[in-house]
Structures are given as C-alpha cells and as structure tokens.
Short mmCIF file of N, CA and C in Angstrom, two decimals:
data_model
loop_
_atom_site.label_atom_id
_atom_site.label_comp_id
_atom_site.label_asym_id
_atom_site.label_seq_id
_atom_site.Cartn_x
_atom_site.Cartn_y
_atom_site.Cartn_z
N UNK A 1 -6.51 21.32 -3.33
CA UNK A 1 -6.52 19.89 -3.16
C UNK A 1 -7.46 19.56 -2.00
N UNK A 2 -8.12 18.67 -2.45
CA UNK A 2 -9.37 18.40 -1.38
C UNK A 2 -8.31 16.58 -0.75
N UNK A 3 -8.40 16.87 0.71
CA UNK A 3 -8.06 16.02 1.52
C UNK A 3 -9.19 15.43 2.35
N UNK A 4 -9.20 13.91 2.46
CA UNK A 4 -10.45 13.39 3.13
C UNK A 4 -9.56 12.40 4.50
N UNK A 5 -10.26 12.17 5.21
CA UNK A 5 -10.06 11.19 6.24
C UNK A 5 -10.85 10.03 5.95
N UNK A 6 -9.84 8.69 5.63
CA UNK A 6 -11.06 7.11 5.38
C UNK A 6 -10.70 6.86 6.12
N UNK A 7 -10.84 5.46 6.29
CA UNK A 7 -10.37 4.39 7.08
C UNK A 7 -10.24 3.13 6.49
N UNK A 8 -8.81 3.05 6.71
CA UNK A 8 -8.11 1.57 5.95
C UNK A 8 -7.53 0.83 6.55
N UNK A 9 -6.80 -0.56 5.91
CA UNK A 9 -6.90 -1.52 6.40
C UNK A 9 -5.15 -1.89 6.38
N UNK A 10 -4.30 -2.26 7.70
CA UNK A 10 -3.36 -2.85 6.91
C UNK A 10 -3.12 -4.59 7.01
N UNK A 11 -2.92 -5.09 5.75
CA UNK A 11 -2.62 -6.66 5.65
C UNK A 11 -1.32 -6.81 6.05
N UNK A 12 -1.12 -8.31 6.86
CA UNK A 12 0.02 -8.99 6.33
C UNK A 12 0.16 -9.95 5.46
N UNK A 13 1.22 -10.24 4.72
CA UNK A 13 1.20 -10.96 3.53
C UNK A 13 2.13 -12.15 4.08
N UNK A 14 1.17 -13.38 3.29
CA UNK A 14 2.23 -14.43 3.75
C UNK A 14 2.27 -15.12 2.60
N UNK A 15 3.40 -15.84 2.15
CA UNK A 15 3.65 -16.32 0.64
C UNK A 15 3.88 -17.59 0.55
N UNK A 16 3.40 -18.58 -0.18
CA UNK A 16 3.85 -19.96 0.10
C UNK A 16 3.72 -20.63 -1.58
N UNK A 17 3.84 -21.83 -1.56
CA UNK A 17 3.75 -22.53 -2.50
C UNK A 17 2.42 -23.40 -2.42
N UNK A 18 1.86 -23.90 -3.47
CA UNK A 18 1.28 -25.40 -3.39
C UNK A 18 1.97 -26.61 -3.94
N UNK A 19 0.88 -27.29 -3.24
CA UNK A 19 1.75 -28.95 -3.92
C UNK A 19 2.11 -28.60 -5.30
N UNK A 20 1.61 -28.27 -6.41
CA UNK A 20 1.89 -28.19 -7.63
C UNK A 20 2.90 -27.18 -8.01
N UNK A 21 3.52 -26.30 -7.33
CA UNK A 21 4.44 -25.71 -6.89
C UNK A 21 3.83 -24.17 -7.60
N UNK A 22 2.78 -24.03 -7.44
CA UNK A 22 2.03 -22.32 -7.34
C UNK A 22 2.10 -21.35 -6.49
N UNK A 23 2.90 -20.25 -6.79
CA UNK A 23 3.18 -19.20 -5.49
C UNK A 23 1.56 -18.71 -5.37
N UNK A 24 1.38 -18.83 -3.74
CA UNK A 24 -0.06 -17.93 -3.09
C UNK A 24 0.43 -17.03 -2.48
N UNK A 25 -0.26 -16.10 -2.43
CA UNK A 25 -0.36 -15.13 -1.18
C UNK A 25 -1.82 -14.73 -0.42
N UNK A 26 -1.47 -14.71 0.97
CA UNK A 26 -2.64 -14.53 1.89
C UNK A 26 -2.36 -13.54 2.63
N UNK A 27 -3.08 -12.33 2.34
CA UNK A 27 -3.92 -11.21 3.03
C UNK A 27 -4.41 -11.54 4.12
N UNK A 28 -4.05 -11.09 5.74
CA UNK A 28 -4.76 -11.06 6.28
C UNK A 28 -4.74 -9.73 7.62
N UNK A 29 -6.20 -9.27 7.50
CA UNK A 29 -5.74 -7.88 8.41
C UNK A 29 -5.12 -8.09 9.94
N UNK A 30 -4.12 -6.84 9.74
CA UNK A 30 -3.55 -6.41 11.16
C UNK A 30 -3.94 -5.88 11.88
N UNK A 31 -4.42 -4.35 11.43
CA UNK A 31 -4.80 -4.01 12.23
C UNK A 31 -5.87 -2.60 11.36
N UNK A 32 -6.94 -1.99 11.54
CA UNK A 32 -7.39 -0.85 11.07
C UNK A 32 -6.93 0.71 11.46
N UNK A 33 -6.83 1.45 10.77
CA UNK A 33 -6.61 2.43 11.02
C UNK A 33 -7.42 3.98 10.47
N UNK A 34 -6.82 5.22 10.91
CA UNK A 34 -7.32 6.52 9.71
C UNK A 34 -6.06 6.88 8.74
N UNK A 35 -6.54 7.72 7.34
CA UNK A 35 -5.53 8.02 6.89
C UNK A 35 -6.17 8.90 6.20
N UNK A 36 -5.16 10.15 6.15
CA UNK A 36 -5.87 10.89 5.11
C UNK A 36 -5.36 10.90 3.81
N UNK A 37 -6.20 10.98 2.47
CA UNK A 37 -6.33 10.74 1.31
C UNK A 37 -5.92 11.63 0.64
N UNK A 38 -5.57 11.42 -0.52
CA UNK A 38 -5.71 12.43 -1.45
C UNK A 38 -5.00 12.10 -2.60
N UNK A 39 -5.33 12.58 -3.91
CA UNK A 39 -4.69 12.21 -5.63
C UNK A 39 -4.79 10.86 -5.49
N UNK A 40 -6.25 10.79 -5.39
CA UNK A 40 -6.88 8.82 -6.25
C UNK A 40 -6.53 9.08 -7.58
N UNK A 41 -6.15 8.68 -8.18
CA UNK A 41 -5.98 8.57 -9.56
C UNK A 41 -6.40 7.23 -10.21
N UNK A 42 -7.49 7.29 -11.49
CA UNK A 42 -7.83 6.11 -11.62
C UNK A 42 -7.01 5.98 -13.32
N UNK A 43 -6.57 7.43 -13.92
CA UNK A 43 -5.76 6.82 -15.09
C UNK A 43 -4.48 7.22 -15.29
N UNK A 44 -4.03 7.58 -13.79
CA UNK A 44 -2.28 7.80 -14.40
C UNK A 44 -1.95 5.93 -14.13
N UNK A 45 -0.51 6.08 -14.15
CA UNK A 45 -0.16 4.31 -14.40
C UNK A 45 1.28 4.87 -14.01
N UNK A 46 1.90 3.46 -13.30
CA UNK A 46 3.42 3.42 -12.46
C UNK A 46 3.94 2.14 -13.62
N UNK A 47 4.48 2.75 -14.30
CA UNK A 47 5.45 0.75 -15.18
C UNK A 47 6.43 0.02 -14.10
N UNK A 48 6.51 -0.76 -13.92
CA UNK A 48 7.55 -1.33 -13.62
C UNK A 48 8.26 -2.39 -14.92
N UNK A 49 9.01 -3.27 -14.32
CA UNK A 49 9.74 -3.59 -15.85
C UNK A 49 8.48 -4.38 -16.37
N UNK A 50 7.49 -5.21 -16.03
CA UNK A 50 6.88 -6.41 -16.93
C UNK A 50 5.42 -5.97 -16.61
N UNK A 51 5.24 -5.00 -15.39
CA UNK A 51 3.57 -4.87 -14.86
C UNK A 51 3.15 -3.45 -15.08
N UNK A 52 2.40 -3.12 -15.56
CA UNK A 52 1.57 -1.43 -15.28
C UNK A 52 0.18 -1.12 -14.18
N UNK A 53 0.73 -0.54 -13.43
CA UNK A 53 -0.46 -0.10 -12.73
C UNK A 53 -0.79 1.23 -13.18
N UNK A 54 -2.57 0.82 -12.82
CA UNK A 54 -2.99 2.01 -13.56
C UNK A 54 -3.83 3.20 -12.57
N UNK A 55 -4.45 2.78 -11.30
CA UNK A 55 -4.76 3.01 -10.17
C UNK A 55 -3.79 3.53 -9.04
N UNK A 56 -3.59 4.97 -8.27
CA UNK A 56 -2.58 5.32 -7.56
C UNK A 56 -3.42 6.07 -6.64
N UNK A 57 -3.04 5.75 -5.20
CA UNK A 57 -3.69 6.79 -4.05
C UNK A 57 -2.38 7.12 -2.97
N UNK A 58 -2.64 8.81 -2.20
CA UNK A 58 -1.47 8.79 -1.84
C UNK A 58 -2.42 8.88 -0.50
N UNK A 59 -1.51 7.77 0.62
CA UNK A 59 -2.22 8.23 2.07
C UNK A 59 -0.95 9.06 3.15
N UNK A 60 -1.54 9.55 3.91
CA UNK A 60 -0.61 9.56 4.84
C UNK A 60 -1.56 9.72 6.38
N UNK A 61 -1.06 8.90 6.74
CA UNK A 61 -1.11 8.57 8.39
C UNK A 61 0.10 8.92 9.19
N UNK A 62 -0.36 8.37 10.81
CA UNK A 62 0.35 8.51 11.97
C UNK A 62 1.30 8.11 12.16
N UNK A 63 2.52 8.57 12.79
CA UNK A 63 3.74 7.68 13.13
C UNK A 63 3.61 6.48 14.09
N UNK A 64 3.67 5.33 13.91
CA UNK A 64 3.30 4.58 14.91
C UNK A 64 3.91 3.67 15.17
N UNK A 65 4.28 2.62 16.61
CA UNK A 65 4.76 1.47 16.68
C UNK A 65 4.96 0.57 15.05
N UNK A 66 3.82 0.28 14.94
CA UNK A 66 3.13 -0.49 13.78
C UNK A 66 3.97 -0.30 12.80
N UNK A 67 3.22 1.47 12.42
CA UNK A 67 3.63 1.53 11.01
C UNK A 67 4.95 1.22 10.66
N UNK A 68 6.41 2.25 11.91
CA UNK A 68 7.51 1.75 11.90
C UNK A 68 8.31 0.24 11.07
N UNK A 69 6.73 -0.55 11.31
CA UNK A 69 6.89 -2.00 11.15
C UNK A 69 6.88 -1.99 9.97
N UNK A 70 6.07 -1.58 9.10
CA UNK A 70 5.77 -1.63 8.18
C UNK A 70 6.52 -0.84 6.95
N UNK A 71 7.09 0.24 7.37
CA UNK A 71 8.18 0.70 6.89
C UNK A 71 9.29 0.03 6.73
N UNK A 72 9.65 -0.28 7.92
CA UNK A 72 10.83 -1.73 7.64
C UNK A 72 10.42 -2.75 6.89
N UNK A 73 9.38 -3.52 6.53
CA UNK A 73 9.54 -4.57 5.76
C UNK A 73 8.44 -4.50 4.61
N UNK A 74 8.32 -3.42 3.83
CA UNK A 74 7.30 -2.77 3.05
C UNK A 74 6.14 -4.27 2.11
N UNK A 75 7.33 -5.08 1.86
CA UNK A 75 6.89 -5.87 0.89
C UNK A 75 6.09 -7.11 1.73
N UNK A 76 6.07 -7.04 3.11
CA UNK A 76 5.59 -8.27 3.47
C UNK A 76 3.96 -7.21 4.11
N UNK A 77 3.72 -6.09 3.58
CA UNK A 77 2.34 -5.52 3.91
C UNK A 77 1.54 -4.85 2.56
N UNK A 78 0.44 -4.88 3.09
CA UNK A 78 -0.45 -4.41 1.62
C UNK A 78 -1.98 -3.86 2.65
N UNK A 79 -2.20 -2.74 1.96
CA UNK A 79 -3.11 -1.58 2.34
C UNK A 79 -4.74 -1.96 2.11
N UNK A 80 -5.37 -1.78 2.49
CA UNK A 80 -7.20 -2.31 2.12
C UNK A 80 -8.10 -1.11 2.23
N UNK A 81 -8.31 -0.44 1.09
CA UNK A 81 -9.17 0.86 0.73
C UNK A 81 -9.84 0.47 -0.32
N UNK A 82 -11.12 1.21 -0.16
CA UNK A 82 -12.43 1.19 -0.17
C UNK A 82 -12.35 -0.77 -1.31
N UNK A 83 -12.26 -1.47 0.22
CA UNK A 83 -12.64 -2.53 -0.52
C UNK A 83 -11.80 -3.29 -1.06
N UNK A 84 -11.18 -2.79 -1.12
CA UNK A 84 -9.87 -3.39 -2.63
C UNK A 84 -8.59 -3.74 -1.48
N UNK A 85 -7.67 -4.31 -2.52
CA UNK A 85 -6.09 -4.84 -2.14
C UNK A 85 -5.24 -3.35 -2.53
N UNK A 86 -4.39 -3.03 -2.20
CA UNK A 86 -3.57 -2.33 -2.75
C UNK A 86 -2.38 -2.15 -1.90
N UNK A 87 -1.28 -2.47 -3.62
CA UNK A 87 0.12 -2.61 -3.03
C UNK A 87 1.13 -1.18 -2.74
N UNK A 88 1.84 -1.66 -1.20
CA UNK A 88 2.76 -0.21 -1.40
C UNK A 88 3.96 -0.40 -2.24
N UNK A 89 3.78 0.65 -2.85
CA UNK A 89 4.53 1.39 -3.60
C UNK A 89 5.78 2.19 -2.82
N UNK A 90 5.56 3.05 -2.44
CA UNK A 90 6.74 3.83 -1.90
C UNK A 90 5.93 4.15 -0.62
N UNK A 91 6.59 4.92 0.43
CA UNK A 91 7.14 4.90 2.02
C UNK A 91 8.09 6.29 2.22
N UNK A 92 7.16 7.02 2.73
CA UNK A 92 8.30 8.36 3.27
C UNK A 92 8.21 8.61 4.86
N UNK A 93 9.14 8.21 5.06
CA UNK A 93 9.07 8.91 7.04
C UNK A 93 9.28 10.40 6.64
N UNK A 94 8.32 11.01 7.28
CA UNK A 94 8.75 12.67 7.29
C UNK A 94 9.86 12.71 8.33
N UNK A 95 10.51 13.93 7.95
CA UNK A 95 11.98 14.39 9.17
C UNK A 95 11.39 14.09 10.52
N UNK A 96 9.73 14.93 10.75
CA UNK A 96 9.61 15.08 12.41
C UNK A 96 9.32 13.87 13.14
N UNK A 97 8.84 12.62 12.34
CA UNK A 97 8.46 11.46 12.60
C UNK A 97 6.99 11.65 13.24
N UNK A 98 6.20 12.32 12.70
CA UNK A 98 4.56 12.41 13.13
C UNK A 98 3.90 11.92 11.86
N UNK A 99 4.35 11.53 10.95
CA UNK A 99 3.77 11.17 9.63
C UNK A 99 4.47 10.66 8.97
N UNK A 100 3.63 9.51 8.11
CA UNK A 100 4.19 8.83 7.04
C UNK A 100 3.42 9.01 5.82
N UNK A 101 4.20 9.01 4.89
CA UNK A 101 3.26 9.09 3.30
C UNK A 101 3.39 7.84 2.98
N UNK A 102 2.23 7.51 2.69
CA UNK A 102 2.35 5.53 1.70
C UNK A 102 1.77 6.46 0.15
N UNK A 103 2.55 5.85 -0.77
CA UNK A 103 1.92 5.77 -2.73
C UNK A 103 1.68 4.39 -2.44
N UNK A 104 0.35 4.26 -3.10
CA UNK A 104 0.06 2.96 -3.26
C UNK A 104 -0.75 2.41 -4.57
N UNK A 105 -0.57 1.57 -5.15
CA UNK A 105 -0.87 1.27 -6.64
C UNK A 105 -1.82 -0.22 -6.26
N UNK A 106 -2.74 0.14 -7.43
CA UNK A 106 -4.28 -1.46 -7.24
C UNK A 106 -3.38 -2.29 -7.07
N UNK A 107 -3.80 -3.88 -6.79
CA UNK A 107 -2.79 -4.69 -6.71
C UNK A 107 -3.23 -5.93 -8.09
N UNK A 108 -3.98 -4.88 -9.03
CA UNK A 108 -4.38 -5.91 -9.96
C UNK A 108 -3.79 -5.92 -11.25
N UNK A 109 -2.31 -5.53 -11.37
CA UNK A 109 -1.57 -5.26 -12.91
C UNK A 109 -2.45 -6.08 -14.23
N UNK A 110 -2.05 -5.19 -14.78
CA UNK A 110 -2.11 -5.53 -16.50
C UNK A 110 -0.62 -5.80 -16.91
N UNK A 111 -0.29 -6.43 -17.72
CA UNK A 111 0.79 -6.61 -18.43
C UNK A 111 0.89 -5.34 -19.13
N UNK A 112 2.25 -4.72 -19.14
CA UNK A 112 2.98 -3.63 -19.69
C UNK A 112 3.31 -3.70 -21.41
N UNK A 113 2.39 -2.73 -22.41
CA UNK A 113 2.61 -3.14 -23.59
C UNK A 113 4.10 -3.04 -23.85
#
C-alpha cells in the first residue's frame, strides 16, 4: 500500500434556510492541515438508505485540540481534498490518541437505484 502525505482542508458547516424555505449549507475553512492518504477509491460506493456514494478516501492525521472537535460533532465538519468537498463518513480515535482515521465519501451523491 502506497501512503502519501497531502494537505487538506477542514470546513465548518453552517445550515440555514431561505426565505422560500430552502435548506443551504456553507463551507467555510477552519483551519489547514497534513494527512496521510491512502485507498482513493473512485468506484467502490457506501449506500446509505436514499444516497450512493461512489468516491471514498481514507485519511489519517494528528491527534489534536481541533480534531478532538471534530470528532465530537462529526456532522457539523466536512474535509477539502484535492479541490473537492468531502463528507465524513466515519471517525476512529486510535487507543494511543496520536491518530485519527477519517473515511470520507465525495459530497456529491447520486440517488441510490
């Protein structure tokens, strides 16, 4: 397994309505970081009940103030590699607390046949 070091991005997400009563969400970065990479996958796919993702990368980075943060409230953050949005998926604190694994899936679903 070939492992790389990028550098990515993490968002916070903030969710609101419009007058016409349309849920938004706004991306905006926290803070940058390193992470190392590995199993991009551009055709396995995660179902959930109504969405399929088809795009999966697994990172894992540093234990950090931050991330801590981000572990606690998974759904109010979203990841920025090479370019793109991408949502977390799953969250592992390792036992020693020097690392975290993020799965993270595109954030652009297709409807699930």
């Amino acid at each position: 397994m070939v492992v790389r070091v990028e550098q990515i991005g993490i968002n916070n997400l903030t969710f609101s309505k419009t007058n016409l009563g349309e849920q938004t969400t706004t991306e905006t970065l926290w803070f940058n970081t390193r992470a190392r990479t590995s199993d991009v996958k551009g055709n396995d796919n995660i179902r959930e009940r109504y969405r399929q993702y088809d795009d999966v990368v697994h990172l894992l980075v540093n234990y950090t103030p931050n991330i801590k943060t981000v572990i606690d409230n998974t759904h109010l953050f979203s990841v920025a590699y090479r370019n793109k949005s991408w949502r977390i998926a799953d969250m592992y604190e390792h036992d020693d607390r020097q690392h975290v694994s993020i799965t993270c899936v595109r954030n652009d679903p297709a409807t699930a046949p």
